[in-house]
């Protein structure tokens, strides 16, 4: 079964600073990897996904993530954080199971942005 | 609105009552997923359904919880005899038929259940 670890429960960065959110996964085969963002009281919005091909994927809102198979990681990055990026970020891994496809989420990292 | 629709957005129930949460998937999507988010916790997978078929219910509590996705109408997550510990946000997601190149799920805005 697949699993996801987000080591940082919360992170604080200054507005304009760079950001990296860590994600490690466990899965025996090629994983399908996702990052979602959740604002308070809202659902989850897909930021980006990796299925195959180029290991550096671009997403919405200026985010990108890099798949590193050797490290079982899929870290999310943004070069310059805006105050509106304050939210909770979830890494997820999808995998095929008998009869379908299951997506499992990490515990999330809450991002605080200070002026 | 072509997105995943959940209702009600907020629901208050007394202990022992029943809660019914509804989810209409995105147009063209045939698969529905239910997740539960407890305060300060991540999303926990509950159940995965296709029309008239439960594919994976490994995350569903053994008692009081059930889910269905009938041929017509929305998917329903039903919680009988609610207890305070059921208070949480319940998120529905949908996807098309999983393809050979993977599957992306899209979320609704959630239903917040409060048990008093």
Coordinates of C-alpha atoms in Angstrom, one line a residue:
Chain A
X1 CA 0.0 0.0 0.0
X2 CA 1.1 3.5 -0.7
X3 CA 1.8 6.1 2.0
X4 CA 2.9 9.8 2.1
X5 CA 4.9 11.7 4.7
X6 CA 5.0 15.4 5.0
X7 CA 7.7 16.0 7.6
X8 CA 6.8 19.6 8.4
X9 CA 3.5 20.3 10.2
X10 CA 3.9 24.0 9.6
X11 CA 6.3 26.4 8.0
X12 CA 6.6 30.2 8.2
X13 CA 8.2 32.2 5.5
X14 CA 8.5 35.9 4.7
X15 CA 6.6 37.4 1.8
X16 CA 8.9 37.4 -1.2
X17 CA 11.1 34.6 0.1
X18 CA 11.4 31.2 -1.6
X19 CA 9.5 28.2 -0.4
X20 CA 10.1 24.4 -0.4
X21 CA 7.6 22.0 1.1
X22 CA 8.8 18.5 1.6
X23 CA 7.0 15.3 0.6
X24 CA 8.2 11.7 0.7
X25 CA 6.2 8.8 -0.5
X26 CA 6.3 5.0 -0.2
X27 CA 5.1 2.9 -3.1
X28 CA 6.6 -0.1 -4.9
X29 CA 5.9 0.9 -8.4
X30 CA 5.8 4.1 -10.4
X31 CA 3.7 6.5 -8.3
X32 CA 1.3 9.2 -9.5
X33 CA 2.0 12.3 -7.4
X34 CA 0.0 15.3 -6.6
X35 CA 0.0 18.5 -4.6
X36 CA -3.2 20.2 -3.5
X37 CA -3.9 23.4 -1.6
X38 CA -6.6 24.1 0.9
X39 CA -7.7 27.4 2.2
X40 CA -9.6 27.6 5.5
X41 CA -13.2 26.3 5.1
X42 CA -12.7 25.3 1.5
X43 CA -12.1 22.2 -0.5
X44 CA -8.8 21.1 -2.1
X45 CA -7.6 22.6 -5.3
X46 CA -5.1 20.8 -7.5
X47 CA -1.8 22.6 -7.9
X48 CA 0.1 20.1 -10.0
X49 CA 0.6 16.5 -10.7
X50 CA 3.2 14.1 -12.0
X51 CA 2.4 11.0 -13.9
X52 CA 5.4 10.4 -16.1
X53 CA 8.0 12.3 -18.3
X54 CA 9.8 15.4 -17.2
X55 CA 10.5 15.1 -13.5
X56 CA 10.1 18.9 -13.0
X57 CA 6.4 19.8 -13.3
X58 CA 4.9 23.2 -13.4
X59 CA 1.6 24.0 -11.7
X60 CA -0.8 26.9 -11.1
X61 CA 0.0 30.0 -9.1
X62 CA 3.7 29.8 -9.9
X63 CA 4.3 26.5 -8.1
X64 CA 6.5 23.7 -9.3
X65 CA 7.5 20.3 -8.0
X66 CA 10.4 17.9 -8.7
X67 CA 10.1 14.1 -8.7
X68 CA 13.2 12.4 -7.4
X69 CA 12.8 8.7 -7.6
X70 CA 16.1 8.0 -5.8
X71 CA 14.9 10.0 -2.8
X72 CA 11.3 9.0 -3.0
X73 CA 10.5 12.7 -2.9
X74 CA 8.2 15.1 -4.6
X75 CA 9.0 18.5 -3.0
X76 CA 6.9 21.6 -3.8
X77 CA 8.7 24.9 -4.5
X78 CA 7.9 28.5 -5.3
X79 CA 10.6 31.1 -5.9
X80 CA 8.7 34.0 -4.3
X81 CA 5.8 33.6 -1.8
X82 CA 2.9 35.9 -1.7
X83 CA 0.7 36.5 1.3
X84 CA -2.2 34.9 -0.5
X85 CA -0.2 31.6 -0.5
X86 CA -0.9 31.1 3.2
X87 CA -2.9 27.9 3.3
X88 CA -2.5 24.2 3.9
X89 CA -0.7 22.1 1.4
X90 CA -1.3 18.4 0.9
X91 CA 0.9 15.9 -1.0
X92 CA -0.8 12.8 -2.3
X93 CA 0.2 9.6 -4.1
X94 CA -2.1 7.7 -6.3
X95 CA -1.8 4.0 -7.2
X96 CA -3.8 1.3 -8.9
X97 CA -5.6 -1.2 -6.8
X98 CA -7.8 -4.0 -7.9
X99 CA -10.8 -2.4 -9.4
X100 CA -9.6 1.1 -9.5
X101 CA -7.3 3.8 -8.5
X102 CA -6.8 5.1 -4.9
X103 CA -5.3 8.5 -3.8
X104 CA -3.8 8.7 -0.3
X105 CA -2.9 12.1 1.3
X106 CA -0.2 13.2 3.6
X107 CA -1.0 15.0 6.9
X108 CA -0.5 18.4 5.3
X109 CA 1.8 21.3 5.9
X110 CA 0.3 24.6 7.0
X111 CA 2.1 27.6 5.4
X112 CA 2.2 30.9 7.3
X113 CA 3.4 34.0 5.4
X114 CA 4.7 37.0 7.4
X115 CA 5.0 40.5 6.1
Chain B
X1 CA -21.3 25.1 -11.9
X2 CA -19.5 22.1 -13.5
X3 CA -17.6 21.2 -10.3
X4 CA -18.2 18.6 -7.7
X5 CA -21.2 19.7 -5.7
X6 CA -21.7 18.8 -2.1
X7 CA -24.6 19.5 0.2
X8 CA -25.3 20.5 2.8
X9 CA -22.2 22.6 3.4
X10 CA -22.9 22.7 7.1
X11 CA -24.9 20.2 9.1
X12 CA -25.6 20.1 12.8
X13 CA -27.0 16.9 14.4
X14 CA -27.7 15.8 17.9
X15 CA -26.1 12.7 19.2
X16 CA -28.0 9.6 18.0
X17 CA -29.5 11.3 14.9
X18 CA -28.6 10.4 11.3
X19 CA -26.5 12.5 9.0
X20 CA -26.8 12.3 5.2
X21 CA -24.2 14.0 3.0
X22 CA -24.7 14.2 -0.7
X23 CA -22.3 14.5 -3.5
X24 CA -22.8 15.1 -7.2
X25 CA -19.7 14.4 -9.3
X26 CA -18.4 16.6 -12.1
X27 CA -20.1 16.1 -15.4
X28 CA -18.6 13.1 -17.2
X29 CA -17.1 11.6 -14.0
X30 CA -18.1 8.1 -13.0
X31 CA -16.1 7.6 -9.8
X32 CA -16.7 9.1 -6.5
X33 CA -14.4 9.2 -3.4
X34 CA -15.2 10.2 0.2
X35 CA -12.6 11.5 2.6
X36 CA -12.9 12.7 6.2
X37 CA -10.8 15.5 7.6
X38 CA -10.7 15.8 11.4
X39 CA -9.6 19.1 13.0
X40 CA -5.9 19.6 12.6
X41 CA -5.5 16.3 10.7
X42 CA -5.1 15.4 7.1
X43 CA -7.5 13.7 4.8
X44 CA -8.4 10.1 5.5
X45 CA -9.7 7.9 2.7
X46 CA -13.0 6.4 3.5
X47 CA -14.6 4.9 0.4
X48 CA -14.4 4.7 -3.4
X49 CA -17.5 4.1 -5.5
X50 CA -18.6 3.7 -9.1
X51 CA -22.2 3.8 -10.1
X52 CA -24.0 1.0 -8.2
X53 CA -20.8 -0.5 -7.0
X54 CA -18.5 0.0 -4.0
X55 CA -14.9 -0.5 -5.3
X56 CA -12.9 0.1 -2.0
X57 CA -14.4 0.7 1.4
X58 CA -11.2 -0.1 3.4
X59 CA -11.4 3.3 5.2
X60 CA -15.0 3.1 6.3
X61 CA -15.7 2.5 10.0
X62 CA -17.2 -0.9 10.4
X63 CA -20.4 0.4 12.0
X64 CA -22.8 3.2 11.5
X65 CA -21.2 4.4 8.2
X66 CA -22.4 3.5 4.7
X67 CA -22.1 4.9 1.3
X68 CA -23.9 4.5 -2.0
X69 CA -23.8 5.8 -5.5
X70 CA -27.0 4.9 -7.2
X71 CA -27.6 4.7 -10.9
X72 CA -29.5 7.9 -10.8
X73 CA -28.8 10.8 -8.4
X74 CA -25.9 11.8 -6.1
X75 CA -23.7 9.7 -4.0
X76 CA -24.8 9.6 -0.4
X77 CA -22.6 9.1 2.7
X78 CA -24.8 8.1 5.6
X79 CA -23.8 8.2 9.2
X80 CA -26.3 6.6 11.6
X81 CA -26.5 7.3 15.4
X82 CA -23.9 10.1 15.2
X83 CA -21.5 10.6 18.0
X84 CA -19.4 13.7 18.9
X85 CA -16.3 12.0 17.3
X86 CA -18.0 12.1 13.9
X87 CA -17.7 15.9 13.9
X88 CA -15.5 16.6 10.9
X89 CA -15.3 17.9 7.4
X90 CA -16.3 15.3 4.8
X91 CA -15.0 15.8 1.3
X92 CA -16.2 14.2 -1.8
X93 CA -14.0 14.0 -4.9
X94 CA -14.7 12.6 -8.4
X95 CA -12.8 11.4 -11.4
X96 CA -13.4 9.9 -14.8
X97 CA -12.7 6.3 -15.3
X98 CA -9.1 5.8 -14.3
X99 CA -6.9 5.6 -17.4
X100 CA -3.7 3.9 -18.3
X101 CA -1.8 7.1 -17.5
X102 CA -3.2 7.6 -14.0
X103 CA -6.1 9.4 -12.5
X104 CA -6.8 12.8 -11.1
X105 CA -9.5 13.5 -8.5
X106 CA -11.3 16.8 -8.1
X107 CA -12.8 17.9 -4.8
X108 CA -16.0 19.5 -3.7
X109 CA -16.1 22.2 -1.1
X110 CA -16.9 19.8 1.7
X111 CA -19.6 19.2 4.2
X112 CA -18.9 20.2 7.8
X113 CA -20.7 18.0 10.3
X114 CA -21.1 19.1 13.9
X115 CA -22.5 16.8 16.4
X116 CA -23.9 18.4 19.6

